[in-house]
Coordinates of C-alpha atoms in Angstrom, one line a residue:
Chain A
M1 CA 47.0 12.0 36.2
R2 CA 43.3 11.6 35.1
D3 CA 42.0 8.4 33.7
G4 CA 40.6 7.9 30.2
A5 CA 37.0 8.2 31.1
T6 CA 37.3 11.7 32.7
I7 CA 39.5 13.0 29.8
F8 CA 36.9 11.7 27.4
E9 CA 34.2 13.8 29.2
D10 CA 36.5 16.9 29.1
P11 CA 34.9 19.6 26.8
A12 CA 38.4 20.5 25.4
F13 CA 38.9 16.8 24.4
Q14 CA 35.4 16.6 22.9
A15 CA 36.1 19.8 20.9
M16 CA 39.3 18.4 19.5
L17 CA 37.5 15.1 18.7
K18 CA 34.8 17.0 16.8
K19 CA 37.3 19.0 14.8
R20 CA 39.3 15.9 13.8
S21 CA 36.2 13.9 12.9
R22 CA 34.9 16.6 10.7
L23 CA 38.3 16.6 8.8
R24 CA 38.5 12.8 8.7
W25 CA 35.0 12.2 7.3
G26 CA 34.8 15.4 5.3
F27 CA 37.9 14.4 3.3
S28 CA 37.1 10.6 3.1
I29 CA 33.5 11.0 2.0
S30 CA 34.1 13.7 -0.6
L31 CA 37.0 11.7 -2.2
I32 CA 35.3 8.3 -2.2
G33 CA 32.0 9.9 -3.3
A34 CA 33.8 11.6 -6.2
Y35 CA 35.4 8.3 -7.1
I36 CA 32.2 6.3 -7.1
G37 CA 30.5 9.2 -9.0
Y38 CA 33.2 9.1 -11.6
G39 CA 32.6 5.4 -12.2
I40 CA 28.8 5.6 -12.3
I41 CA 28.7 8.7 -14.6
G42 CA 31.1 6.9 -16.9
L43 CA 28.5 4.2 -17.2
Q44 CA 25.5 6.5 -17.7
I45 CA 27.0 8.8 -20.3
P46 CA 30.1 7.0 -21.8
D47 CA 30.0 9.2 -24.9
A48 CA 30.7 12.3 -22.8
Y49 CA 33.8 10.7 -21.4
A50 CA 35.1 9.9 -24.8
T51 CA 34.9 13.5 -26.0
S52 CA 38.0 15.6 -26.2
F53 CA 39.1 17.5 -23.1
F54 CA 39.3 21.2 -24.1
G55 CA 40.5 20.4 -27.7
S56 CA 43.4 18.1 -26.7
S57 CA 43.3 14.5 -27.8
M58 CA 43.0 13.4 -24.2
P59 CA 39.4 12.3 -23.5
W60 CA 37.4 13.7 -20.6
G61 CA 37.2 10.3 -18.9
M62 CA 41.0 10.2 -18.6
A63 CA 41.4 13.9 -17.7
L64 CA 38.9 13.4 -14.8
G65 CA 40.8 10.4 -13.7
F66 CA 44.0 12.3 -13.5
I67 CA 42.2 15.1 -11.7
L68 CA 41.0 12.6 -9.1
I69 CA 44.5 11.1 -8.7
G70 CA 45.9 14.7 -8.3
S71 CA 43.1 15.5 -5.7
S72 CA 44.0 12.5 -3.7
I73 CA 47.6 13.6 -3.5
V74 CA 46.8 17.3 -2.7
M75 CA 44.2 16.3 0.0
S76 CA 46.7 13.9 1.6
V77 CA 49.4 16.5 1.8
L78 CA 46.8 19.0 3.2
Y79 CA 45.5 16.4 5.7
V80 CA 49.0 15.7 7.1
R81 CA 49.7 19.4 7.4
I82 CA 46.4 20.4 9.0
I83 CA 46.5 17.6 11.6
N84 CA 50.2 18.2 12.4
R85 CA 49.4 21.9 13.0
L86 CA 46.3 21.0 15.0
E87 CA 48.3 18.8 17.3
A88 CA 51.1 21.3 17.7
D89 CA 48.7 24.1 18.5
N90 CA 46.6 22.1 20.8
D91 CA 48.0 22.3 24.3
F92 CA 45.5 19.6 25.4
V93 CA 47.4 17.1 23.2
T94 CA 50.9 18.3 24.1
R95 CA 50.1 18.4 27.8
H96 CA 48.9 14.8 27.8
R97 CA 51.8 13.6 25.8
E98 CA 54.3 14.6 28.4
Chain B
M1 CA 60.3 -16.1 -26.5
N2 CA 64.0 -15.5 -26.0
E3 CA 65.8 -17.2 -29.0
S4 CA 69.2 -15.8 -28.1
G5 CA 69.2 -17.4 -24.7
P6 CA 68.8 -15.6 -21.4
N7 CA 69.1 -11.8 -21.4
V8 CA 72.5 -10.8 -20.0
T9 CA 71.3 -7.4 -18.6
A10 CA 68.4 -9.1 -16.8
M11 CA 70.7 -11.7 -15.3
V12 CA 73.2 -9.0 -14.1
V13 CA 70.6 -6.7 -12.6
F14 CA 68.8 -9.5 -11.0
I15 CA 71.8 -11.2 -9.5
G16 CA 72.9 -7.7 -8.3
F17 CA 69.5 -7.2 -6.6
I18 CA 69.7 -10.6 -4.9
T19 CA 73.3 -9.9 -3.7
L20 CA 72.3 -6.6 -2.3
S21 CA 69.1 -8.0 -0.7
L22 CA 71.1 -10.8 1.0
F23 CA 73.6 -8.2 2.2
I24 CA 70.7 -6.2 3.7
T25 CA 69.4 -9.3 5.4
W26 CA 72.8 -10.1 6.9
W27 CA 73.1 -6.5 8.2
A28 CA 69.5 -6.6 9.5
A29 CA 70.0 -10.0 11.2
K30 CA 72.5 -8.5 13.6
K31 CA 69.9 -5.9 14.7
T32 CA 67.0 -8.3 15.0
R33 CA 66.8 -9.9 18.4
S34 CA 63.5 -9.1 20.2
A35 CA 59.9 -9.7 19.0
G36 CA 59.5 -5.9 18.6
E37 CA 62.6 -5.8 16.3
F38 CA 61.4 -8.8 14.4
Y39 CA 57.8 -7.7 13.7
T40 CA 58.2 -3.9 13.4
A41 CA 62.0 -3.2 13.2
G42 CA 61.8 -1.7 16.7
G43 CA 59.5 1.1 15.4
K44 CA 62.6 2.9 14.1
I45 CA 61.8 3.3 10.4
T46 CA 61.4 7.0 9.4
G47 CA 58.3 8.4 7.7
F48 CA 59.9 8.7 4.3
Q49 CA 61.4 5.2 4.3
N50 CA 58.2 3.7 5.5
G51 CA 56.3 5.7 2.8
L52 CA 58.5 4.2 0.1
A53 CA 58.1 0.7 1.7
L54 CA 54.3 1.1 1.8
A55 CA 54.2 2.2 -1.8
G56 CA 56.5 -0.7 -2.6
D57 CA 54.1 -3.1 -0.9
F58 CA 51.4 -2.0 -3.1
M59 CA 53.3 -1.6 -6.4
S60 CA 53.3 -5.3 -6.8
A61 CA 53.6 -7.2 -10.0
A62 CA 49.8 -7.1 -10.1
T63 CA 49.8 -3.3 -10.4
F64 CA 52.9 -2.9 -12.6
L65 CA 52.3 -5.8 -15.0
G66 CA 48.6 -6.3 -14.5
L67 CA 47.3 -2.7 -14.7
T68 CA 49.4 -1.9 -17.7
G69 CA 47.8 -4.9 -19.4
L70 CA 44.4 -3.8 -18.3
A71 CA 44.9 -0.3 -19.7
F72 CA 46.1 -1.9 -22.9
I73 CA 42.9 -4.1 -23.2
G74 CA 40.3 -1.8 -21.6
G75 CA 41.5 1.7 -22.4
T76 CA 39.8 4.2 -20.2
D77 CA 38.3 1.4 -18.1
G78 CA 41.7 0.8 -16.7
M79 CA 41.5 4.2 -15.2
L80 CA 38.8 3.0 -12.8
F81 CA 41.5 0.7 -11.2
T82 CA 44.4 3.2 -11.1
V83 CA 42.2 6.0 -9.6
G84 CA 40.7 3.4 -7.1
V85 CA 44.1 2.5 -5.8
T86 CA 45.1 6.1 -5.2
V87 CA 41.8 7.0 -3.5
S88 CA 42.0 3.9 -1.3
W89 CA 45.4 5.0 0.1
A90 CA 44.2 8.5 0.8
F91 CA 41.3 7.0 2.7
I92 CA 43.6 4.9 4.8
L93 CA 45.5 8.0 5.7
F94 CA 42.3 10.0 6.6
A95 CA 40.5 7.3 8.5
F96 CA 43.0 4.8 9.9
S97 CA 46.5 6.2 10.2
D98 CA 46.4 8.0 13.6
R99 CA 44.1 5.6 15.5
M100 CA 45.7 2.4 14.2
R101 CA 49.2 3.6 15.1
N102 CA 48.2 4.8 18.6
L103 CA 46.3 1.6 19.5
G104 CA 48.5 -1.1 18.0
Q105 CA 51.9 -2.6 18.7
F106 CA 52.7 -5.3 16.1
T107 CA 49.7 -6.3 14.1
F108 CA 46.2 -5.0 13.3
A109 CA 44.9 -7.7 15.8
D110 CA 46.3 -5.6 18.6
V111 CA 43.8 -2.9 17.6
V112 CA 40.7 -5.1 17.3
A113 CA 41.6 -6.9 20.5
Y114 CA 42.1 -3.6 22.5
R115 CA 38.7 -3.5 24.1
L116 CA 37.0 -6.7 22.7
H117 CA 37.7 -10.2 24.0
P118 CA 41.4 -10.6 23.2
E119 CA 41.6 -14.4 22.5
K120 CA 38.5 -14.5 20.3
L121 CA 39.4 -11.4 18.3
R122 CA 43.0 -12.5 17.8
T123 CA 41.8 -15.9 16.5
L124 CA 39.5 -14.1 14.0
A125 CA 42.4 -11.8 13.0
A126 CA 44.7 -14.8 12.5
V127 CA 42.1 -16.4 10.2
G128 CA 41.6 -13.1 8.4
T129 CA 45.4 -12.8 8.0
L130 CA 46.0 -16.3 6.7
T131 CA 43.0 -16.3 4.3
V132 CA 44.2 -13.1 2.8
A133 CA 48.0 -13.8 2.8
L134 CA 48.0 -17.3 1.3
P135 CA 46.0 -16.6 -1.9
Y136 CA 48.0 -13.3 -2.3
L137 CA 51.3 -15.1 -1.8
I138 CA 50.4 -17.9 -4.2
A139 CA 49.1 -15.4 -6.8
Q140 CA 52.4 -13.5 -6.7
M141 CA 54.6 -16.6 -6.7
V142 CA 52.7 -18.1 -9.7
G143 CA 53.2 -14.8 -11.5
A144 CA 56.9 -14.8 -10.6
G145 CA 57.3 -18.4 -11.8
S146 CA 55.8 -17.8 -15.2
L147 CA 57.7 -14.5 -15.6
V148 CA 61.1 -16.1 -14.8
E149 CA 60.3 -19.1 -17.0
A150 CA 59.6 -16.8 -19.9
L151 CA 62.6 -14.5 -19.3
F152 CA 65.5 -16.6 -18.1
D153 CA 64.6 -20.0 -19.5
I154 CA 64.6 -21.4 -15.9
P155 CA 62.0 -24.1 -15.3
Y156 CA 58.8 -23.0 -13.5
I157 CA 59.4 -25.2 -10.4
A158 CA 63.0 -23.9 -10.0
A159 CA 61.8 -20.3 -10.3
V160 CA 59.2 -20.8 -7.6
M161 CA 61.7 -22.4 -5.4
I162 CA 64.1 -19.5 -5.8
V163 CA 61.5 -16.9 -5.0
G164 CA 60.1 -19.0 -2.1
T165 CA 63.6 -19.6 -0.6
L166 CA 64.7 -16.0 -0.9
M167 CA 61.6 -14.6 0.7
T168 CA 61.9 -17.1 3.6
V169 CA 65.6 -16.2 4.1
Y170 CA 64.8 -12.4 4.2
V171 CA 62.1 -12.9 6.8
V172 CA 63.6 -15.6 9.0
F173 CA 67.0 -13.8 9.4
G174 CA 66.2 -10.2 8.9
G175 CA 62.6 -9.8 10.1
M176 CA 60.9 -6.5 9.4
L177 CA 64.1 -4.5 9.0
A178 CA 65.4 -6.6 6.1
T179 CA 61.9 -6.8 4.6
T180 CA 61.5 -3.0 4.8
W181 CA 64.9 -2.2 3.2
V182 CA 64.5 -4.8 0.4
Q183 CA 61.1 -3.2 -0.2
V184 CA 62.6 0.4 -0.2
T185 CA 65.3 -0.7 -2.7
K186 CA 62.8 -2.3 -5.0
A187 CA 60.4 0.7 -4.8
V188 CA 63.3 3.0 -5.9
L189 CA 64.2 0.6 -8.7
L190 CA 60.6 0.3 -9.8
L191 CA 60.0 4.1 -9.7
C192 CA 63.1 4.7 -11.8
G193 CA 62.4 1.9 -14.2
G194 CA 58.7 2.9 -14.7
T195 CA 59.7 6.6 -15.2
A196 CA 62.4 5.6 -17.7
L197 CA 59.9 3.5 -19.6
L198 CA 57.4 6.4 -19.7
V199 CA 60.1 8.8 -20.9
L200 CA 61.2 6.4 -23.7
V201 CA 57.6 5.9 -24.8
L202 CA 56.9 9.7 -24.8
A203 CA 60.1 10.2 -26.8
Q204 CA 58.6 8.1 -29.6
F205 CA 55.9 10.8 -29.9
G206 CA 58.1 13.8 -29.6
Y207 CA 57.1 14.1 -25.9
S208 CA 53.6 15.0 -26.9
L209 CA 50.7 13.4 -25.1
D210 CA 48.4 14.6 -27.9
A211 CA 50.4 12.7 -30.4
L212 CA 50.4 9.6 -28.2
F213 CA 46.6 9.6 -27.7
S214 CA 45.9 10.3 -31.4
R215 CA 48.1 7.4 -32.4
A216 CA 46.5 5.1 -29.9
A217 CA 43.0 5.8 -31.2
E218 CA 44.2 5.5 -34.7
V219 CA 45.7 2.0 -34.5
H220 CA 43.4 0.4 -31.9
S221 CA 40.8 -1.9 -33.3
K222 CA 38.1 -0.1 -31.3
G223 CA 39.4 3.3 -32.6
E224 CA 38.1 6.2 -30.6
G225 CA 36.1 3.5 -28.6
I226 CA 39.1 3.0 -26.3
F227 CA 38.2 6.4 -24.8
R228 CA 34.7 5.2 -24.1
P229 CA 34.2 3.6 -20.7
G230 CA 32.0 0.5 -20.2
G231 CA 34.1 -2.2 -22.1
L232 CA 35.1 -4.1 -19.0
Y233 CA 32.3 -3.0 -16.6
N234 CA 28.8 -2.2 -17.8
D235 CA 26.7 -2.2 -14.7
P236 CA 26.7 0.0 -11.6
I237 CA 26.9 -2.9 -9.2
S238 CA 30.2 -4.0 -10.6
V239 CA 31.6 -0.5 -10.5
V240 CA 30.6 0.0 -6.9
S241 CA 31.8 -3.5 -6.0
L242 CA 35.1 -2.7 -7.5
A243 CA 35.4 0.6 -5.7
L244 CA 34.6 -1.1 -2.4
A245 CA 37.1 -3.9 -3.1
F246 CA 39.8 -1.2 -3.4
V247 CA 38.8 1.1 -0.7
C248 CA 38.0 -1.5 2.0
G249 CA 40.3 -4.2 0.7
T250 CA 43.5 -2.2 0.8
A251 CA 42.6 -1.0 4.3
G252 CA 42.2 -4.6 5.4
L253 CA 45.5 -6.0 4.0
P254 CA 47.5 -7.4 7.0
H255 CA 51.0 -6.7 5.5
V256 CA 50.0 -3.1 4.8
L257 CA 48.5 -2.5 8.2
M258 CA 51.6 -4.0 9.9
R259 CA 53.7 -1.2 8.4
F260 CA 51.8 1.3 10.6
F261 CA 53.8 0.0 13.5
T262 CA 57.3 0.3 12.1
V263 CA 57.4 4.1 12.7
P264 CA 57.9 5.7 16.1
D265 CA 54.5 7.5 16.5
A266 CA 51.2 8.6 14.9
T267 CA 52.8 11.7 13.4
E268 CA 55.3 9.6 11.5
A269 CA 52.6 7.1 10.6
R270 CA 50.6 9.9 9.0
R271 CA 53.6 11.3 7.2
S272 CA 54.6 7.9 5.9
I273 CA 51.1 7.2 4.4
G274 CA 51.1 10.8 3.0
Y275 CA 54.4 9.9 1.1
A276 CA 52.9 6.6 0.0
V277 CA 49.8 8.4 -1.5
V278 CA 52.1 10.8 -3.5
I279 CA 54.3 8.0 -4.7
I280 CA 51.4 5.6 -5.6
G281 CA 49.4 8.4 -7.2
Y282 CA 52.4 9.3 -9.4
F283 CA 53.0 5.7 -10.3
Q284 CA 49.3 5.0 -11.1
A285 CA 49.2 8.0 -13.4
A286 CA 52.4 6.8 -15.1
I287 CA 50.9 3.3 -15.6
I288 CA 47.9 4.6 -17.5
L289 CA 50.1 6.6 -19.8
I290 CA 52.4 3.5 -20.3
G291 CA 49.3 1.4 -21.1
F292 CA 48.1 3.8 -23.8
G293 CA 51.7 4.1 -25.0
A294 CA 51.6 0.3 -25.3
I295 CA 48.5 0.5 -27.5
A296 CA 50.1 3.1 -29.7
V297 CA 53.5 1.4 -30.0
L298 CA 52.8 -2.4 -29.9
T299 CA 49.6 -2.6 -32.0
G300 CA 50.5 -3.9 -35.4
Q301 CA 53.9 -5.4 -34.3
E302 CA 53.3 -9.0 -35.1
E303 CA 56.0 -10.4 -32.7
Y304 CA 54.1 -8.8 -29.7
V305 CA 50.4 -8.6 -30.6
S306 CA 48.8 -10.8 -33.3
E307 CA 46.2 -9.3 -35.7
S308 CA 43.4 -10.7 -33.6
G309 CA 44.7 -8.8 -30.6
H310 CA 46.3 -11.7 -28.8
I311 CA 49.3 -10.6 -26.7
A312 CA 52.3 -12.9 -26.8
G313 CA 52.7 -14.4 -23.3
G314 CA 49.4 -12.9 -22.0
A315 CA 48.2 -9.5 -20.9
N316 CA 50.7 -9.3 -18.0
M317 CA 53.6 -9.1 -20.6
V318 CA 52.5 -5.8 -22.0
S319 CA 55.0 -3.6 -20.1
I320 CA 57.8 -6.1 -20.7
H321 CA 57.1 -6.1 -24.5
L322 CA 56.9 -2.3 -24.5
S323 CA 60.2 -1.9 -22.8
R324 CA 61.9 -4.0 -25.5
A325 CA 60.1 -2.2 -28.3
V326 CA 61.1 1.3 -27.1
G327 CA 64.4 0.6 -25.3
G328 CA 66.0 -2.5 -26.9
E329 CA 67.5 -5.6 -25.3
V330 CA 69.4 -3.9 -22.5
F331 CA 66.4 -1.9 -21.3
F332 CA 64.1 -4.9 -21.7
G333 CA 66.5 -6.9 -19.4
L334 CA 66.4 -4.1 -16.9
I335 CA 62.6 -3.9 -16.7
A336 CA 62.3 -7.6 -16.5
A337 CA 64.7 -7.8 -13.6
V338 CA 62.9 -5.0 -11.8
A339 CA 59.6 -6.7 -12.3
F340 CA 61.0 -9.8 -10.7
A341 CA 62.6 -7.8 -7.8
T342 CA 59.2 -6.3 -7.3
I343 CA 57.6 -9.7 -6.7
L344 CA 60.4 -10.8 -4.4
A345 CA 60.0 -7.8 -2.1
V346 CA 56.2 -8.0 -2.0
V347 CA 56.1 -11.7 -1.1
A348 CA 58.5 -11.2 1.8
G349 CA 56.2 -8.6 3.3
I350 CA 53.1 -10.8 3.0
L351 CA 55.0 -13.8 4.4
L352 CA 56.1 -11.8 7.4
S353 CA 52.5 -10.7 8.1
A354 CA 51.3 -14.3 7.8
A355 CA 54.0 -15.5 10.2
A356 CA 53.1 -12.8 12.7
G357 CA 49.4 -13.7 12.5
V358 CA 50.2 -17.3 13.3
A359 CA 53.0 -16.9 15.9
H360 CA 52.1 -13.6 17.6
D361 CA 48.3 -13.4 17.4
F362 CA 47.4 -17.1 17.5
Y363 CA 50.3 -18.9 19.3
A364 CA 51.7 -16.4 21.7
R365 CA 48.4 -14.6 22.6
V366 CA 45.7 -17.3 22.3
V367 CA 47.4 -20.6 22.9
R368 CA 49.9 -19.4 25.5
K369 CA 47.8 -16.4 26.5
G370 CA 50.7 -14.0 26.5
D371 CA 52.8 -16.2 28.8
I372 CA 55.8 -16.6 26.6
S373 CA 59.3 -15.1 26.6
D374 CA 60.4 -12.7 23.9
Q375 CA 63.0 -15.1 22.7
D376 CA 60.6 -18.0 22.4
E377 CA 58.1 -15.9 20.5
V378 CA 60.8 -14.9 18.0
S379 CA 61.8 -18.5 17.4
V380 CA 58.2 -19.6 17.0
T381 CA 57.8 -16.8 14.4
R382 CA 60.9 -18.0 12.6
W383 CA 59.5 -21.6 12.4
A384 CA 56.1 -20.3 11.3
T385 CA 57.9 -18.4 8.5
I386 CA 59.6 -21.5 7.3
V387 CA 56.5 -23.6 7.4
I388 CA 54.3 -21.0 5.6
G389 CA 57.1 -20.3 3.1
A390 CA 57.4 -24.0 2.3
T391 CA 53.6 -24.4 2.1
A392 CA 53.4 -21.4 -0.4
I393 CA 56.1 -23.1 -2.6
V394 CA 54.2 -26.4 -2.7
L395 CA 50.9 -24.7 -3.4
S396 CA 52.4 -22.5 -6.1
V397 CA 53.6 -25.6 -7.9
F398 CA 50.3 -27.3 -7.5
F399 CA 48.2 -24.2 -8.6
R400 CA 50.4 -23.4 -11.5
D401 CA 47.5 -22.8 -13.9
V402 CA 45.4 -20.7 -11.6
N403 CA 44.3 -17.3 -12.8
V404 CA 46.5 -14.9 -10.9
G405 CA 44.1 -12.0 -11.2
V406 CA 41.2 -14.0 -9.8
L407 CA 43.3 -15.2 -6.8
S408 CA 44.4 -11.6 -5.9
A409 CA 40.8 -10.4 -6.3
I410 CA 39.6 -13.1 -3.8
A411 CA 42.3 -12.1 -1.3
L412 CA 41.3 -8.4 -1.6
A413 CA 37.6 -9.3 -1.2
I414 CA 38.4 -11.3 2.0
A415 CA 40.4 -8.4 3.4
A416 CA 37.5 -6.1 2.7
S417 CA 34.9 -8.4 4.2
V418 CA 36.6 -9.9 7.2
N419 CA 39.3 -7.6 8.4
F420 CA 38.0 -4.2 7.3
P421 CA 34.6 -4.2 9.1
A422 CA 36.1 -5.3 12.4
I423 CA 38.8 -2.6 12.3
F424 CA 36.5 0.1 11.1
L425 CA 33.8 -0.5 13.7
V426 CA 36.1 -1.1 16.6
L427 CA 37.7 2.3 15.9
F428 CA 34.5 4.3 15.3
W429 CA 31.5 2.6 16.8
K430 CA 31.0 2.5 20.5
D431 CA 28.4 -0.3 20.6
L432 CA 30.5 -2.9 18.8
T433 CA 30.7 -6.1 20.9
T434 CA 32.9 -9.2 20.7
R435 CA 29.9 -11.4 19.6
G436 CA 29.1 -8.9 16.8
A437 CA 32.6 -8.7 15.5
I438 CA 33.0 -12.5 15.4
A439 CA 29.6 -13.0 13.7
G440 CA 30.3 -10.3 11.2
G441 CA 33.8 -11.5 10.3
V442 CA 32.6 -15.1 9.9
S443 CA 29.6 -14.1 7.7
G444 CA 31.8 -11.9 5.6
L445 CA 34.2 -14.8 4.9
V446 CA 31.4 -17.2 4.1
V447 CA 29.6 -14.8 1.7
V448 CA 32.9 -14.1 -0.2
L449 CA 33.6 -17.8 -0.6
V450 CA 30.1 -18.7 -1.7
L451 CA 29.7 -15.8 -4.1
V452 CA 33.1 -16.3 -5.7
T453 CA 32.3 -20.0 -6.2
L454 CA 29.0 -19.1 -7.8
S455 CA 30.4 -16.2 -9.9
P456 CA 31.4 -16.5 -13.6
T457 CA 35.1 -16.7 -12.8
I458 CA 34.7 -20.1 -10.9
W459 CA 31.3 -21.4 -11.8
V460 CA 31.6 -20.9 -15.6
D461 CA 35.4 -20.7 -16.3
V462 CA 36.6 -23.3 -13.8
L463 CA 33.6 -25.6 -13.2
G464 CA 32.3 -25.4 -16.7
Y465 CA 28.6 -24.7 -16.1
E466 CA 26.7 -22.8 -18.7
E467 CA 25.6 -19.8 -16.7
A468 CA 26.8 -18.3 -13.4
I469 CA 24.3 -18.3 -10.5
F470 CA 25.9 -15.0 -9.2
P471 CA 26.3 -12.8 -12.3
Y472 CA 28.9 -10.3 -11.0
A473 CA 32.7 -10.8 -11.0
Y474 CA 33.2 -9.0 -7.7
P475 CA 31.4 -10.1 -4.5
T476 CA 32.5 -7.1 -2.4
L477 CA 29.4 -5.0 -2.5
F478 CA 27.3 -7.9 -1.1
S479 CA 30.0 -9.4 1.2
V480 CA 31.0 -6.1 2.8
T481 CA 27.4 -5.1 3.3
T482 CA 26.6 -8.5 4.9
A483 CA 29.5 -8.2 7.2
F484 CA 28.6 -4.7 8.4
V485 CA 24.8 -5.5 8.8
V486 CA 25.5 -8.7 10.7
T487 CA 28.1 -7.1 13.0
I488 CA 25.8 -4.2 13.8
A489 CA 22.7 -6.3 14.3
V490 CA 24.4 -8.9 16.5
S491 CA 26.1 -6.2 18.5
L492 CA 22.9 -4.3 19.2
M493 CA 21.1 -7.5 20.3
D494 CA 24.1 -8.5 22.5
H495 CA 23.2 -8.1 26.2
S496 CA 25.9 -10.4 27.6
E497 CA 28.3 -9.5 30.4
R498 CA 31.2 -9.3 27.9
A499 CA 29.2 -6.8 25.8
K500 CA 29.1 -4.4 28.9
I501 CA 32.9 -4.6 29.1
D502 CA 33.3 -4.1 25.4
R503 CA 31.2 -0.9 25.3
S504 CA 32.4 0.6 28.6
A505 CA 36.0 0.6 27.4
Y506 CA 35.2 2.7 24.3
P507 CA 36.0 6.2 25.9
Q508 CA 39.3 4.9 27.2
Q509 CA 40.1 3.6 23.7
I510 CA 39.2 6.9 22.0
V511 CA 41.4 8.8 24.4
R512 CA 44.3 6.5 23.8
S513 CA 43.7 6.4 20.0
E514 CA 43.6 10.2 19.8
L515 CA 46.4 11.1 22.2
G516 CA 48.6 8.1 21.8
V517 CA 49.3 7.7 25.5
D518 CA 48.2 5.1 28.0
L519 CA 46.3 6.6 30.9

């Protein structure tokens, strides 16, 4: 059994780390960025948010909010699936979990 | 508000819930012996159950009653809250779920103390736990007391005693297992109740969202203005502060973080937070629609909302009024009882996290330095639960007139400024040192307390000064930034012997946090 420091140096471990970090921060930053953007744009051009969303009586501001809630749900389901597959396919992980 | 005496349906549902929850506690008590069973139900909760419990932890009275009220008053501005809640949970899933579960055992302090000086970090974590849990607990209990007083004609003090005693009983006898199942039961009740309320509201408008929104704009005093953001928040700093309070605050709540450890492994932890995001997202979307439904239905009905826009019983009563307006006395009783069950389940979870912070993190690990038997630790936790429960009851009676929203906002700001920076940096930044983490946590706490005192909510509304020294309602942007800057700066300047140990253990920690095995 190797110790933590040597596994950390292992290129296979580093590759997995990189893949997971990309997923982790890619998802986090895009979602939080979209949320902060949503709030700031609402302040800058409030009138645009009050206009009708494609002819319905739902305003744009609310429709975008629902889209953000929906995106959070979709991205969460995706994240769980991707990571689960990543772990199952990665024999580096499975080997060390023995 | 209830001329015909207490509502019979509310009484029946409520007594039914209490009976069921005590039965759950009795069942759980037989299975709760060791410290592991007490704090985390032995790690045997499934992903779906834990997802419901996590969602239940967050669907507190503040979200169900408070956010509907906010949507009623602020229109589209309420959306900023509901979206923020959902986004923050997705962020917890992406950034925290795997690593937290793999590193910790009972509380989030296990994670921050993994490679940093254990006693110092656990003391900080215990402070971070108590300063978040107590205001949160009091806010919920004051809300519960006022709600029960209004609904059942029970005096406020008696109501607070009932809530306080029940939550203490759940935790002392049933530990995490009872707390989780009470939370799951309540989450199912609340989801069903909220959905039924939404369906009944939509039925009023022939199940057409179009008709609902048109009607809301038609009757509201601001007209189409309710669709225009900016009524509640009109500067970018407040918006960003609010966003940070949600994202970082939720990820720093001790009772939420503790739930990561009730499942067997990181895969289940991920799955459970995934379920939580789906449930919370659905519920938040429903709340916004219920809020606009309340505008459309209640406006103009004198018994609920006066001509000047004053809501009978305060903004928190919006969903309760709405349930009566669309569903009659029986449905009103049902929703009222569900709202109360909600508070009861949430306070039990917070109480358990506070007791674990005192007994496990501070007493067992700092005072006794881990030299304590399992049985002794469990009995210390039980006593801590009783003491904290009693303290919360006394403080809730004393702080009866406190603004519940302000108190929860302060708790969330402390979670964001004290707990979150330490957890985030210990997980992702190799140069974090013990000295840096302590300095950052302390400065975060100080900045929150100072800024809240100088803000309009305390300085003007409570202390009665003309103008606030700190003009924004939320301190999070400044306090979180301070905590991060101080932590990073102090860590970088730290050349002590301990700092070498802190940094050199990072690779080991990463391997363990990614693979979930001790090497």
